[in-house]
Amino acid sequence: MSPAPIFAIADCNNFYASCERVFQPKLNGKPVVVLSNNDGCVIARSNEAKALGIKMGAPYFKIEQYAKQEGIAVFSSNYALYGDMSQRVMQILASFAPRSEVYSIDECFLDFTGLPQNLTEYSLEVCTVVKQWTGIPISIGIAPTKTLAKLANRLAKNGHSHMGPVLDWRTIADTDAVLKTIALDDLWGISRRWKDKLNQIGIHHALALKQSDPKYLRQHFGVVMERIVTELKGISCIALEEMPTPKKQILTSRSFGERLSDYDDLRAAVTHFATRSAEKCRQQQLTTQVLSVFIHTSPFDTANPQYANSATIEFDRPTSNTSQLIAAAQQGLKRIFRRGFSYQRAGILLPDLWSANVAQISLFDSGESNLRSDQLMTALDDINRKHGKRSIRYASEILSKRWQMRQQFKSPSYTTNIKELLTIQI
DNA sequence: TCTGGGGTCCTAGGACCC
DNA sequence: TCTGGGGTCCTAGGACCC
């Protein structure tokens, strides 16, 4: 019989805020927040910012005054930096376990099954090494199921562990007493709506959920809830997934820095999104059979007329060719664009992806023209990698820049752009 | 004036076939 | 033409995650 599984989840504390601090150590101990794209709302907060009452998702314009008054350091999001820091952290974490699963930009599941070490001490060492080598503080939760590991991690983060940033669920004397104190929406996979629905049938905390009948819950909530209950009981049914599963869809979309009503501005935006989508496809060695382009006005702008529409274009054969995606995107946009609206957002969705290797070749295709266009795309990607993103672009993308995001407080891309290296003055 | 972006999974219901 | 069951495929929408 194989040993009972042991999962750990390592989670970077306030990840985006911590990344910014690595390069500005004077911000240690100070409140820091990071804003979403377009500097719209708060998506990451240091502990000090949380203590000041800054809420996750708070619109920036509503807290701007307060932030200034309290001396909160504010950053636009810098995904080049966070992505690169994430890779460094993940690489270190993976070296501490036979198997690992990168779960999100700041979280990684580790398989600790059968390790001979004292797992609490071992995990404390992992935290120390990650902090020393990257500057990023992490917490680790350990348990027989992913759901309980996530919970243990949360408890450790909130200071409920005697071992600092690490909590092994199995060292807790009375786990049911702990579960009784846990709100339903503090569990992985349960959000406000389900919490309310569970409340309605008399389930008010994690212990009550654990003790309820999985089959009954399956009928009313589906198989996802059944799994959560089973995992709370300590029976693992959500496995570690080492191999990242190939993407099933690719979405590239943005809110604009300002409202747009001109066709040419939207065309430039949509061209950019199509270009990015094609690049993502090629990076992941995928091709797409279908492209869908959508535009809409702001749902918050109730004073003006609303409009939203999308158009879907099918290709003769699956492709990842930038020119083809742009052509389709512009064709679709022409179909759905209406004059007289203030557009807030547009995007490109590729909902039907194929592995580039198994892409079917249509009967009437000449193999040679495919090869030539593949070579052209490879050359394009190479040049842009070597000389910086966007060195070579399609003309219709650069006709307008008005759609671009507001990023008032963006830090340099210290680790990914040679021109933005950290400089130190002595 | 100002409210993110990119995903996944599951389910229900309709269309269609045998 | 009618009746009925069972299966598959597709899509839209709802729920969740970070």
Coordinates of N, CA, C and O (backbone and C1' of nucleotides) in Angstrom, one line a residue, chain A residues 36-37 61 227 248-249 251 253-255 300 345, chain B residues 1-12:
Chain A
S36 N -4.5 47.3 -9.9 CA -4.8 46.5 -11.1 C -4.4 47.3 -12.3 O -4.1 48.5 -12.2
N37 N -4.6 46.7 -13.5 CA -4.4 47.4 -14.7 C -5.2 48.7 -14.7 O -6.3 48.7 -14.2
F61 N -9.6 55.5 -6.8 CA -10.1 56.9 -6.7 C -10.8 57.1 -5.4 O -10.8 58.2 -4.9
R227 N -16.4 17.3 -3.3 CA -15.0 17.1 -3.2 C -14.5 17.9 -1.9 O -13.6 17.4 -1.2
K248 N -6.9 25.7 -22.8 CA -8.1 25.5 -23.7 C -8.6 26.7 -24.4 O -9.3 26.6 -25.3
Q249 N -8.3 27.8 -23.8 CA -8.6 29.1 -24.5 C -7.6 30.2 -24.1 O -6.9 30.1 -23.1
L251 N -7.3 34.4 -23.8 CA -8.1 35.6 -23.8 C -7.1 36.8 -23.6 O -6.3 36.8 -22.8
S253 N -7.5 40.8 -23.3 CA -8.4 42.0 -23.3 C -8.0 43.0 -22.2 O -7.3 42.7 -21.3
R254 N -8.4 44.2 -22.5 CA -8.1 45.3 -21.6 C -9.2 46.3 -21.5 O -9.9 46.5 -22.5
S255 N -9.3 47.0 -20.4 CA -10.0 48.2 -20.3 C -9.1 49.3 -20.9 O -7.9 49.2 -20.7
F300 N -20.6 50.6 -15.7 CA -20.7 51.6 -14.6 C -21.3 52.9 -15.1 O -21.8 53.7 -14.3
R345 N -13.9 48.9 -23.3 CA -13.1 47.7 -23.3 C -13.2 46.9 -24.6 O -14.3 46.9 -25.2
Chain B
dT1 P -17.5 63.8 -13.2 O5' -16.4 63.3 -14.2 C5' -16.4 62.6 -15.3 C4' -15.1 61.9 -15.5 C3' -15.1 60.4 -14.9 O3' -15.0 59.5 -16.0 C1' -13.1 61.6 -14.3
dC2 P -15.1 58.0 -15.7 O5' -13.9 57.6 -14.7 C5' -12.7 57.1 -15.2 C4' -11.8 56.6 -14.1 C3' -12.4 55.5 -13.3 O3' -11.9 54.3 -13.7 C1' -11.6 57.3 -11.9
dT3 P -12.9 53.2 -14.2 O5' -12.3 51.9 -13.5 C5' -11.8 51.9 -12.2 C4' -12.3 50.7 -11.4 C3' -12.9 49.6 -12.3 O3' -12.4 48.3 -11.9 C1' -14.4 50.1 -10.6
dG4 P -12.5 47.1 -12.9 O5' -11.0 46.5 -13.0 C5' -9.9 47.4 -13.3 C4' -8.8 46.5 -13.9 C3' -9.3 45.7 -15.1 O3' -8.4 45.8 -16.1 C1' -8.5 44.3 -13.4
dG5 P -8.8 45.1 -17.5 O5' -8.1 43.7 -17.4 C5' -6.7 43.6 -17.2 C4' -6.3 42.2 -17.2 C3' -6.9 41.4 -18.4 O3' -5.9 40.6 -18.9 C1' -7.5 40.4 -16.3
dG6 P -6.1 39.8 -20.2 O5' -6.1 38.3 -19.6 C5' -4.9 37.8 -19.0 C4' -5.3 36.5 -18.4 C3' -6.0 35.6 -19.4 O3' -5.3 34.3 -19.5 C1' -7.1 35.6 -17.4
dG7 P -5.4 33.4 -20.7 O5' -5.8 32.0 -20.0 C5' -7.1 31.6 -19.9 C4' -7.2 31.0 -18.5 C3' -8.1 29.9 -18.4 O3' -7.4 28.7 -18.8 C1' -8.4 31.4 -16.6
dT8 P -8.2 27.4 -19.4 O5' -8.9 26.8 -18.0 C5' -8.0 26.4 -16.9 C4' -8.9 25.9 -15.9 C3' -9.9 24.9 -16.4 O3' -9.6 23.6 -15.8 C1' -11.0 26.5 -15.1
dC9 P -10.4 22.3 -16.5 O5' -11.6 22.2 -15.6 C5' -11.5 22.2 -14.2 C4' -12.9 22.2 -13.6 C3' -13.8 21.2 -14.2 O3' -14.4 20.5 -13.1 C1' -14.8 23.3 -14.3
dC10 P -15.3 19.1 -13.4 O5' -16.7 19.7 -13.3 C5' -17.2 20.4 -12.1 C4' -18.5 20.9 -12.3 C3' -19.5 19.9 -12.9 O3' -20.6 19.7 -12.0 C1' -19.6 21.9 -14.1
dT11 P -21.7 18.7 -12.3 O5' -22.9 19.5 -12.9 C5' -23.2 20.8 -12.3 C4' -24.3 21.4 -13.1 C3' -25.3 20.4 -13.7 O3' -26.6 20.9 -13.4 C1' -24.5 21.8 -15.4
dA12 P -27.9 20.0 -13.6 O5' -28.8 20.9 -14.6 C5' -28.6 22.3 -14.5 C4' -29.2 22.9 -15.8 C3' -30.4 22.1 -16.4 O3' -31.4 23.0 -16.8 C1' -28.6 22.3 -18.0

